[in-house]
mmCIF file of C-alpha atoms in Angstrom:
data_model
loop_
_atom_site.group_PDB
_atom_site.id
_atom_site.type_symbol
_atom_site.label_atom_id
_atom_site.label_comp_id
_atom_site.label_asym_id
_atom_site.label_seq_id
_atom_site.Cartn_x
_atom_site.Cartn_y
_atom_site.Cartn_z
ATOM 1 C CA UNK J 1 -170.576 -115.465 97.763
ATOM 2 C CA UNK J 2 -166.948 -115.014 97.787
ATOM 3 C CA UNK J 3 -165.329 -117.339 100.610
ATOM 4 C CA UNK J 4 -164.146 -114.937 103.025
ATOM 5 C CA UNK J 5 -167.609 -113.434 103.154
ATOM 6 C CA UNK J 6 -168.873 -116.918 103.690
ATOM 7 C CA UNK J 7 -166.355 -117.724 106.323
ATOM 8 C CA UNK J 8 -167.953 -114.398 108.344
ATOM 9 C CA UNK J 9 -171.469 -115.699 107.485
ATOM 10 C CA UNK J 10 -170.842 -118.872 108.950
ATOM 11 C CA UNK J 11 -168.440 -118.658 111.805
ATOM 12 C CA UNK J 12 -169.447 -115.140 113.547
ATOM 13 C CA UNK J 13 -172.466 -115.603 116.304
ATOM 14 C CA UNK J 14 -174.710 -112.888 118.185
ATOM 15 C CA UNK J 15 -171.907 -113.385 121.089
ATOM 16 C CA UNK J 16 -168.992 -112.303 118.885
ATOM 17 C CA UNK J 17 -171.134 -109.374 118.069
ATOM 18 C CA UNK J 18 -172.073 -108.121 121.395
ATOM 19 C CA UNK J 19 -168.222 -108.535 122.761
ATOM 20 C CA UNK J 20 -167.658 -106.041 119.266
ATOM 21 C CA UNK J 21 -169.911 -103.736 120.137
ATOM 22 C CA UNK J 22 -168.505 -103.737 123.378
ATOM 23 C CA UNK J 23 -164.759 -103.374 122.773
ATOM 24 C CA UNK J 24 -165.948 -100.543 120.286
ATOM 25 C CA UNK J 25 -167.466 -98.416 123.014
ATOM 26 C CA UNK J 26 -164.532 -99.288 125.230
ATOM 27 C CA UNK J 27 -161.415 -101.208 124.028
ATOM 28 C CA UNK J 28 -160.647 -103.027 127.659
ATOM 29 C CA UNK J 29 -161.266 -106.771 127.429
ATOM 30 C CA UNK J 30 -162.401 -106.923 131.260
ATOM 31 C CA UNK J 31 -164.568 -104.085 131.341
ATOM 32 C CA UNK J 32 -166.281 -105.106 127.764
ATOM 33 C CA UNK J 33 -166.557 -108.846 129.200
ATOM 34 C CA UNK J 34 -168.218 -107.636 132.640
ATOM 35 C CA UNK J 35 -170.455 -105.298 129.978
ATOM 36 C CA UNK J 36 -171.613 -108.408 128.051
ATOM 37 C CA UNK J 37 -172.164 -110.751 131.541
ATOM 38 C CA UNK J 38 -169.234 -113.288 130.367
ATOM 39 C CA UNK J 39 -165.818 -114.232 131.716
ATOM 40 C CA UNK J 40 -162.376 -112.046 130.943
ATOM 41 C CA UNK J 41 -161.180 -115.830 129.644
ATOM 42 C CA UNK J 42 -164.237 -116.138 127.519
ATOM 43 C CA UNK J 43 -164.245 -112.618 125.494
ATOM 44 C CA UNK J 44 -160.347 -113.487 125.282
ATOM 45 C CA UNK J 45 -161.281 -116.790 123.158
ATOM 46 C CA UNK J 46 -164.069 -115.115 121.190
ATOM 47 C CA UNK J 47 -161.802 -112.414 120.433
ATOM 48 C CA UNK J 48 -159.492 -114.604 118.966
ATOM 49 C CA UNK J 49 -162.425 -116.856 117.120
ATOM 50 C CA UNK J 50 -163.504 -113.382 115.141
ATOM 51 C CA UNK J 51 -159.989 -112.148 114.364
ATOM 52 C CA UNK J 52 -159.673 -115.949 113.052
ATOM 53 C CA UNK J 53 -162.594 -115.261 110.902
ATOM 54 C CA UNK J 54 -161.755 -111.851 109.720
ATOM 55 C CA UNK J 55 -158.010 -113.109 108.863
ATOM 56 C CA UNK J 56 -156.563 -109.796 110.288
ATOM 57 C CA UNK J 57 -156.264 -108.540 113.967
ATOM 58 C CA UNK J 58 -159.109 -106.126 115.362
ATOM 59 C CA UNK J 59 -156.905 -104.809 118.073
ATOM 60 C CA UNK J 60 -153.466 -104.262 118.947
ATOM 61 C CA UNK J 61 -152.030 -103.477 122.420
ATOM 62 C CA UNK J 62 -150.648 -100.517 123.592
ATOM 63 C CA UNK J 63 -149.711 -98.832 127.053
ATOM 64 C CA UNK J 64 -153.348 -97.847 127.682
ATOM 65 C CA UNK J 65 -154.925 -101.299 126.752
ATOM 66 C CA UNK J 66 -156.282 -102.149 123.429
ATOM 67 C CA UNK J 67 -156.664 -100.099 120.117
ATOM 68 C CA UNK J 68 -158.436 -100.922 117.184
ATOM 69 C CA UNK J 69 -157.150 -101.021 113.725
ATOM 70 C CA UNK J 70 -158.804 -99.610 110.719
ATOM 71 C CA UNK J 71 -160.651 -103.269 110.628
ATOM 72 C CA UNK J 72 -161.387 -103.124 113.912
ATOM 73 C CA UNK J 73 -163.163 -100.001 113.662
ATOM 74 C CA UNK J 74 -165.143 -101.065 110.889
ATOM 75 C CA UNK J 75 -165.899 -104.702 112.527
ATOM 76 C CA UNK J 76 -167.076 -102.538 115.910
ATOM 77 C CA UNK J 77 -168.968 -100.229 114.132
ATOM 78 C CA UNK J 78 -170.788 -102.813 111.844
ATOM 79 C CA UNK J 79 -171.496 -105.137 114.625
ATOM 80 C CA UNK J 80 -173.272 -102.199 116.241
ATOM 81 C CA UNK J 81 -175.382 -101.679 113.009
ATOM 82 C CA UNK J 82 -176.377 -105.316 112.870
ATOM 83 C CA UNK J 83 -177.279 -105.707 116.670
ATOM 84 C CA UNK J 84 -179.169 -102.522 115.818
ATOM 85 C CA UNK J 85 -180.911 -104.118 113.158
ATOM 86 C CA UNK J 86 -181.617 -107.214 115.260
ATOM 87 C CA UNK J 87 -183.390 -105.194 118.064
ATOM 88 C CA UNK J 88 -185.472 -103.297 115.461
ATOM 89 C CA UNK J 89 -186.706 -106.958 113.820
ATOM 90 C CA UNK J 90 -187.546 -107.692 117.440
ATOM 91 C CA UNK J 91 -189.377 -104.311 118.010
ATOM 92 C CA UNK J 92 -191.139 -104.721 114.639
ATOM 93 C CA UNK J 93 -192.561 -108.286 115.087
ATOM 94 C CA UNK J 94 -193.781 -107.410 118.586
ATOM 95 C CA UNK J 95 -195.565 -104.231 116.956
ATOM 96 C CA UNK J 96 -196.861 -106.741 114.019
ATOM 97 C CA UNK J 97 -197.918 -109.110 116.919
ATOM 98 C CA UNK J 98 -199.660 -106.673 118.517
ATOM 99 C CA UNK J 99 -201.937 -105.393 115.698
ATOM 100 C CA UNK J 100 -199.559 -102.599 113.957
ATOM 101 C CA UNK J 101 -198.507 -103.231 110.217
ATOM 102 C CA UNK J 102 -195.107 -101.676 110.754
ATOM 103 C CA UNK J 103 -192.448 -99.889 112.681
ATOM 104 C CA UNK J 104 -190.772 -96.397 112.600
ATOM 105 C CA UNK J 105 -187.795 -95.152 114.289
ATOM 106 C CA UNK J 106 -188.025 -91.438 114.451
ATOM 107 C CA UNK J 107 -185.801 -89.355 115.649
ATOM 108 C CA UNK J 108 -187.018 -85.464 115.795
ATOM 109 C CA UNK J 109 -185.554 -81.942 116.931
ATOM 110 C CA UNK J 110 -187.693 -79.609 118.967
ATOM 111 C CA UNK J 111 -188.118 -77.321 115.837
ATOM 112 C CA UNK J 112 -189.824 -80.171 114.141
ATOM 113 C CA UNK J 113 -192.275 -81.351 117.105
ATOM 114 C CA UNK J 114 -195.165 -78.684 116.771
ATOM 115 C CA UNK J 115 -195.894 -78.779 112.883
ATOM 116 C CA UNK J 116 -193.902 -81.000 111.178
ATOM 117 C CA UNK J 117 -194.447 -84.231 113.442
ATOM 118 C CA UNK J 118 -197.935 -84.070 113.730
ATOM 119 C CA UNK J 119 -198.202 -83.663 110.049
ATOM 120 C CA UNK J 120 -196.086 -86.289 109.167
ATOM 121 C CA UNK J 121 -197.659 -88.994 111.568
ATOM 122 C CA UNK J 122 -201.258 -88.123 109.965
ATOM 123 C CA UNK J 123 -199.957 -88.529 106.526
ATOM 124 C CA UNK J 124 -198.143 -91.655 107.262
ATOM 125 C CA UNK J 125 -201.218 -93.345 109.413
ATOM 126 C CA UNK J 126 -203.605 -92.282 106.327
ATOM 127 C CA UNK J 127 -201.722 -94.584 104.051
ATOM 128 C CA UNK J 128 -200.889 -97.165 106.905
ATOM 129 C CA UNK J 129 -203.136 -97.031 109.483
ATOM 130 C CA UNK J 130 -201.448 -99.977 111.745
ATOM 131 C CA UNK J 131 -198.171 -98.143 111.779
ATOM 132 C CA UNK J 132 -196.329 -97.679 115.068
ATOM 133 C CA UNK J 133 -193.987 -94.630 115.299
ATOM 134 C CA UNK J 134 -191.365 -94.608 118.198
ATOM 135 C CA UNK J 135 -190.393 -90.717 118.640
ATOM 136 C CA UNK J 136 -187.202 -89.546 120.213
ATOM 137 C CA UNK J 137 -186.628 -86.156 120.820
ATOM 138 C CA UNK J 138 -183.348 -84.658 121.201
ATOM 139 C CA UNK J 139 -180.539 -82.691 119.613
ATOM 140 C CA UNK J 140 -178.329 -83.412 117.239
ATOM 141 C CA UNK J 141 -175.356 -84.151 119.633
ATOM 142 C CA UNK J 142 -177.962 -87.195 120.429
ATOM 143 C CA UNK J 143 -180.109 -87.960 117.647
ATOM 144 C CA UNK J 144 -177.465 -87.906 114.761
ATOM 145 C CA UNK J 145 -175.195 -90.582 116.483
ATOM 146 C CA UNK J 146 -178.284 -92.914 117.267
ATOM 147 C CA UNK J 147 -179.227 -92.527 113.738
ATOM 148 C CA UNK J 148 -175.443 -93.543 112.750
ATOM 149 C CA UNK J 149 -175.422 -96.538 115.020
ATOM 150 C CA UNK J 150 -179.250 -97.733 113.624
ATOM 151 C CA UNK J 151 -181.122 -97.323 116.304
ATOM 152 C CA UNK J 152 -183.468 -94.558 114.220
ATOM 153 C CA UNK J 153 -184.474 -94.484 110.531
ATOM 154 C CA UNK J 154 -184.840 -91.333 109.961
ATOM 155 C CA UNK J 155 -184.224 -87.886 111.699
ATOM 156 C CA UNK J 156 -186.264 -84.541 111.590
ATOM 157 C CA UNK J 157 -184.892 -81.350 112.024
ATOM 158 C CA UNK J 158 -182.242 -78.606 111.538
ATOM 159 C CA UNK J 159 -179.822 -79.635 109.366
ATOM 160 C CA UNK J 160 -176.224 -79.066 110.580
ATOM 161 C CA UNK J 161 -173.718 -80.055 107.781
ATOM 162 C CA UNK J 162 -170.850 -80.058 109.882
ATOM 163 C CA UNK J 163 -172.165 -82.679 112.228
ATOM 164 C CA UNK J 164 -173.221 -85.226 109.187
ATOM 165 C CA UNK J 165 -170.647 -88.311 108.504
ATOM 166 C CA UNK J 166 -170.249 -89.855 105.227
ATOM 167 C CA UNK J 167 -172.822 -92.667 106.170
ATOM 168 C CA UNK J 168 -175.775 -89.885 106.032
ATOM 169 C CA UNK J 169 -178.051 -87.987 103.437
ATOM 170 C CA UNK J 170 -179.993 -85.197 104.041
ATOM 171 C CA UNK J 171 -182.569 -83.293 101.976
ATOM 172 C CA UNK J 172 -183.766 -79.739 102.890
ATOM 173 C CA UNK J 173 -187.133 -78.846 103.382
ATOM 174 C CA UNK J 174 -187.508 -75.653 104.170
ATOM 175 C CA UNK J 175 -185.876 -72.700 105.990
ATOM 176 C CA UNK J 176 -187.174 -71.612 109.251
ATOM 177 C CA UNK J 177 -186.614 -68.034 110.883
ATOM 178 C CA UNK J 178 -185.813 -67.473 114.085
ATOM 179 C CA UNK J 179 -187.537 -65.133 116.732
ATOM 180 C CA UNK J 180 -187.047 -63.465 120.437
ATOM 181 C CA UNK J 181 -189.376 -64.458 122.574
ATOM 182 C CA UNK J 182 -190.580 -63.924 126.362
ATOM 183 C CA UNK J 183 -193.542 -63.603 128.527
ATOM 184 C CA UNK J 184 -196.757 -62.063 127.593
ATOM 185 C CA UNK J 185 -196.083 -59.627 130.659
ATOM 186 C CA UNK J 186 -192.781 -59.401 130.296
ATOM 187 C CA UNK J 187 -191.168 -55.510 130.821
ATOM 188 C CA UNK J 188 -188.838 -56.131 127.841
ATOM 189 C CA UNK J 189 -192.195 -55.298 125.831
ATOM 190 C CA UNK J 190 -192.615 -51.637 126.848
ATOM 191 C CA UNK J 191 -188.793 -50.992 125.836
ATOM 192 C CA UNK J 192 -187.441 -49.783 122.726
ATOM 193 C CA UNK J 193 -184.153 -49.824 120.669
ATOM 194 C CA UNK J 194 -180.992 -50.017 122.588
ATOM 195 C CA UNK J 195 -182.922 -49.895 126.058
ATOM 196 C CA UNK J 196 -184.475 -53.435 125.031
ATOM 197 C CA UNK J 197 -181.071 -54.798 123.512
ATOM 198 C CA UNK J 198 -179.567 -53.681 126.807
ATOM 199 C CA UNK J 199 -182.481 -55.635 128.537
ATOM 200 C CA UNK J 200 -181.939 -58.679 126.327
ATOM 201 C CA UNK J 201 -178.055 -58.685 127.683
ATOM 202 C CA UNK J 202 -179.139 -58.530 131.199
ATOM 203 C CA UNK J 203 -181.903 -60.705 131.323
ATOM 204 C CA UNK J 204 -181.847 -64.454 131.694
ATOM 205 C CA UNK J 205 -182.222 -67.085 129.304
ATOM 206 C CA UNK J 206 -183.951 -70.299 128.334
ATOM 207 C CA UNK J 207 -181.464 -71.415 125.172
ATOM 208 C CA UNK J 208 -180.577 -75.271 124.142
ATOM 209 C CA UNK J 209 -177.043 -75.015 125.148
ATOM 210 C CA UNK J 210 -174.059 -72.444 125.735
ATOM 211 C CA UNK J 211 -172.457 -72.041 122.788
ATOM 212 C CA UNK J 212 -175.092 -73.546 120.440
ATOM 213 C CA UNK J 213 -176.579 -72.015 117.522
ATOM 214 C CA UNK J 214 -179.451 -70.016 119.018
ATOM 215 C CA UNK J 215 -177.167 -68.610 121.595
ATOM 216 C CA UNK J 216 -174.582 -67.439 119.016
ATOM 217 C CA UNK J 217 -177.501 -65.704 117.097
ATOM 218 C CA UNK J 218 -178.439 -63.785 120.028
ATOM 219 C CA UNK J 219 -174.730 -63.259 120.996
ATOM 220 C CA UNK J 220 -173.699 -61.876 117.908
ATOM 221 C CA UNK J 221 -176.682 -59.434 117.683
ATOM 222 C CA UNK J 222 -175.883 -58.161 121.160
ATOM 223 C CA UNK J 223 -172.040 -57.800 120.064
ATOM 224 C CA UNK J 224 -172.823 -55.442 117.210
ATOM 225 C CA UNK J 225 -174.246 -53.369 119.969
ATOM 226 C CA UNK J 226 -170.923 -53.677 122.186
ATOM 227 C CA UNK J 227 -173.034 -55.424 124.512
ATOM 228 C CA UNK J 228 -171.996 -58.435 126.811
ATOM 229 C CA UNK J 229 -173.202 -62.057 125.831
ATOM 230 C CA UNK J 230 -176.763 -63.563 127.083
ATOM 231 C CA UNK J 231 -176.818 -65.054 130.660
ATOM 232 C CA UNK J 232 -178.352 -68.588 130.181
ATOM 233 C CA UNK J 233 -180.038 -69.702 133.043
ATOM 234 C CA UNK J 234 -181.936 -72.865 132.018
ATOM 235 C CA UNK J 235 -180.545 -75.319 129.346
ATOM 236 C CA UNK J 236 -183.700 -76.785 128.042
ATOM 237 C CA UNK J 237 -184.288 -78.462 124.535
ATOM 238 C CA UNK J 238 -187.785 -79.006 125.526
ATOM 239 C CA UNK J 239 -190.167 -76.536 123.322
ATOM 240 C CA UNK J 240 -192.804 -77.284 126.497
ATOM 241 C CA UNK J 241 -190.102 -76.562 129.006
ATOM 242 C CA UNK J 242 -189.136 -73.149 127.432
ATOM 243 C CA UNK J 243 -193.053 -71.943 127.009
ATOM 244 C CA UNK J 244 -193.930 -72.830 130.599
ATOM 245 C CA UNK J 245 -190.477 -71.100 131.977
ATOM 246 C CA UNK J 246 -190.824 -67.896 130.012
ATOM 247 C CA UNK J 247 -194.852 -67.645 130.547
ATOM 248 C CA UNK J 248 -194.455 -67.777 134.492
ATOM 249 C CA UNK J 249 -191.266 -65.777 134.700
ATOM 250 C CA UNK J 250 -188.997 -63.095 133.361
ATOM 251 C CA UNK J 251 -186.921 -65.058 130.820
ATOM 252 C CA UNK J 252 -186.342 -64.302 127.498
ATOM 253 C CA UNK J 253 -185.542 -67.301 124.527
ATOM 254 C CA UNK J 254 -184.956 -67.691 120.731
ATOM 255 C CA UNK J 255 -187.681 -70.058 119.281
ATOM 256 C CA UNK J 256 -188.460 -71.236 115.369
ATOM 257 C CA UNK J 257 -190.703 -68.666 114.415
ATOM 258 C CA UNK J 258 -193.763 -71.170 113.979
ATOM 259 C CA UNK J 259 -193.473 -72.238 117.477
ATOM 260 C CA UNK J 260 -193.359 -68.754 118.709
ATOM 261 C CA UNK J 261 -196.297 -67.728 116.603
ATOM 262 C CA UNK J 262 -198.468 -70.628 117.942
ATOM 263 C CA UNK J 263 -197.391 -69.826 121.676
ATOM 264 C CA UNK J 264 -198.164 -66.162 121.134
ATOM 265 C CA UNK J 265 -201.531 -66.547 119.812
ATOM 266 C CA UNK J 266 -202.415 -68.653 122.890
ATOM 267 C CA UNK J 267 -201.675 -65.563 124.123
ATOM 268 C CA UNK J 268 -198.770 -67.204 126.753
ATOM 269 C CA UNK J 269 -195.799 -65.642 124.785
ATOM 270 C CA UNK J 270 -194.912 -62.469 123.208
ATOM 271 C CA UNK J 271 -192.395 -62.145 119.444
ATOM 272 C CA UNK J 272 -190.212 -59.283 120.105
ATOM 273 C CA UNK J 273 -189.380 -57.145 117.106
ATOM 274 C CA UNK J 274 -185.506 -57.685 117.176
ATOM 275 C CA UNK J 275 -183.877 -58.843 114.089
ATOM 276 C CA UNK J 276 -181.627 -61.698 114.597
ATOM 277 C CA UNK J 277 -178.366 -62.088 112.309
ATOM 278 C CA UNK J 278 -178.679 -65.489 109.919
ATOM 279 C CA UNK J 279 -181.704 -66.098 111.918
ATOM 280 C CA UNK J 280 -182.915 -68.492 109.194
ATOM 281 C CA UNK J 281 -181.665 -72.288 109.141
ATOM 282 C CA UNK J 282 -182.686 -75.187 106.894
ATOM 283 C CA UNK J 283 -185.031 -77.978 108.291
ATOM 284 C CA UNK J 284 -185.194 -81.281 106.654
ATOM 285 C CA UNK J 285 -184.471 -84.843 106.822
ATOM 286 C CA UNK J 286 -181.527 -87.109 107.789
ATOM 287 C CA UNK J 287 -181.129 -90.485 106.874
ATOM 288 C CA UNK J 288 -178.374 -93.281 106.783
ATOM 289 C CA UNK J 289 -177.404 -93.885 103.040
ATOM 290 C CA UNK J 290 -177.840 -97.531 103.860
ATOM 291 C CA UNK J 291 -181.282 -97.020 104.610
ATOM 292 C CA UNK J 292 -182.230 -95.284 101.929
ATOM 293 C CA UNK J 293 -183.664 -97.573 99.950
ATOM 294 C CA UNK J 294 -186.253 -98.904 102.969
ATOM 295 C CA UNK J 295 -189.616 -98.505 102.501
ATOM 296 C CA UNK J 296 -189.989 -96.849 105.832
ATOM 297 C CA UNK J 297 -187.588 -94.070 104.979
ATOM 298 C CA UNK J 298 -189.338 -93.566 101.603
ATOM 299 C CA UNK J 299 -193.021 -93.430 102.879
ATOM 300 C CA UNK J 300 -191.418 -90.805 105.140
ATOM 301 C CA UNK J 301 -189.446 -89.063 102.630
ATOM 302 C CA UNK J 302 -192.549 -88.829 100.280
ATOM 303 C CA UNK J 303 -194.863 -87.662 103.294
ATOM 304 C CA UNK J 304 -192.447 -85.030 104.197
ATOM 305 C CA UNK J 305 -192.479 -83.695 100.393
ATOM 306 C CA UNK J 306 -196.290 -84.088 100.446
ATOM 307 C CA UNK J 307 -196.561 -81.723 103.219
ATOM 308 C CA UNK J 308 -193.855 -79.055 102.535
ATOM 309 C CA UNK J 309 -194.903 -78.844 98.993
ATOM 310 C CA UNK J 310 -198.592 -77.137 99.369
ATOM 311 C CA UNK J 311 -197.163 -75.284 102.665
ATOM 312 C CA UNK J 312 -193.471 -73.982 102.265
ATOM 313 C CA UNK J 313 -191.424 -73.378 98.929
ATOM 314 C CA UNK J 314 -188.173 -75.930 99.497
ATOM 315 C CA UNK J 315 -185.137 -74.006 99.747
ATOM 316 C CA UNK J 316 -184.042 -73.125 96.212
ATOM 317 C CA UNK J 317 -180.877 -75.223 94.571
ATOM 318 C CA UNK J 318 -181.418 -78.245 96.882
ATOM 319 C CA UNK J 319 -181.304 -81.834 95.706
ATOM 320 C CA UNK J 320 -183.047 -84.192 96.266
ATOM 321 C CA UNK J 321 -182.180 -86.579 99.433
ATOM 322 C CA UNK J 322 -180.827 -89.408 97.099
ATOM 323 C CA UNK J 323 -178.045 -87.360 95.251
ATOM 324 C CA UNK J 324 -176.952 -85.394 98.530
ATOM 325 C CA UNK J 325 -173.775 -87.050 99.645
ATOM 326 C CA UNK J 326 -172.031 -85.804 102.864
ATOM 327 C CA UNK J 327 -168.412 -85.301 102.882
#
């Protein structure tokens, strides 16, 4: 082991890592010291100790306070990852102590909840009955930073290449079509042609966000007819919430075809025969590069490939996750 590496191992303590994590989130010694429950003089002393162990300054002072150096950014990010791994180890030990044989931290976009998540859980538990799976549902703006920070082992959902960082890898499993949906008794179902599109423009919508991918699909279709953008009444990421709002009101939304067909089969929703531009988007798995070799991640990927293989055709030309490096 190189001497400088050894110096970090022997000198850095958990309190050093906690302070680095706090300074990475807010580069202000006073606020960081409060966040980790220590005095400001103690925090300043610990920061000097860290810089002595590293052999380089981690922060420089400017008019606004502290600014991390390139080395400082590396150290604060790595400190967060190490603390996340410590928390994961604690959770896994607690899970094993309670009878589980392992623990998986899974992030899931709404599109993957109705079909892919249950199928994945069934396969993983068939192989490892005592596995404990913690599921966190959200969108890319929340789940991808959590993945990068080491809070999640894997994320399932819509692959958004421009939001992936150099520390992440992805594998596209299949393409998911998007359709326009409404309540089963919505008046728009009795309209046709341009009248239907005009009602789409004037109706209220339930979408994950204004300006997001689904919003842009709908807005592009309306713009093609010279109609105003959709009017978003609710911003909701929960598929359950979207279905309830549509089934009990006069709103519209855009959902994955798989989710929409399931809700329509129950008689709660109806699918509008309206074609959306660029309606199919890639669904896949996203992992951190440095976690690819872990047993948990490899088990997830093997299970996903087994699910998709007999059910849906993988996207042609997509490489395996081990060889897809995001710039």
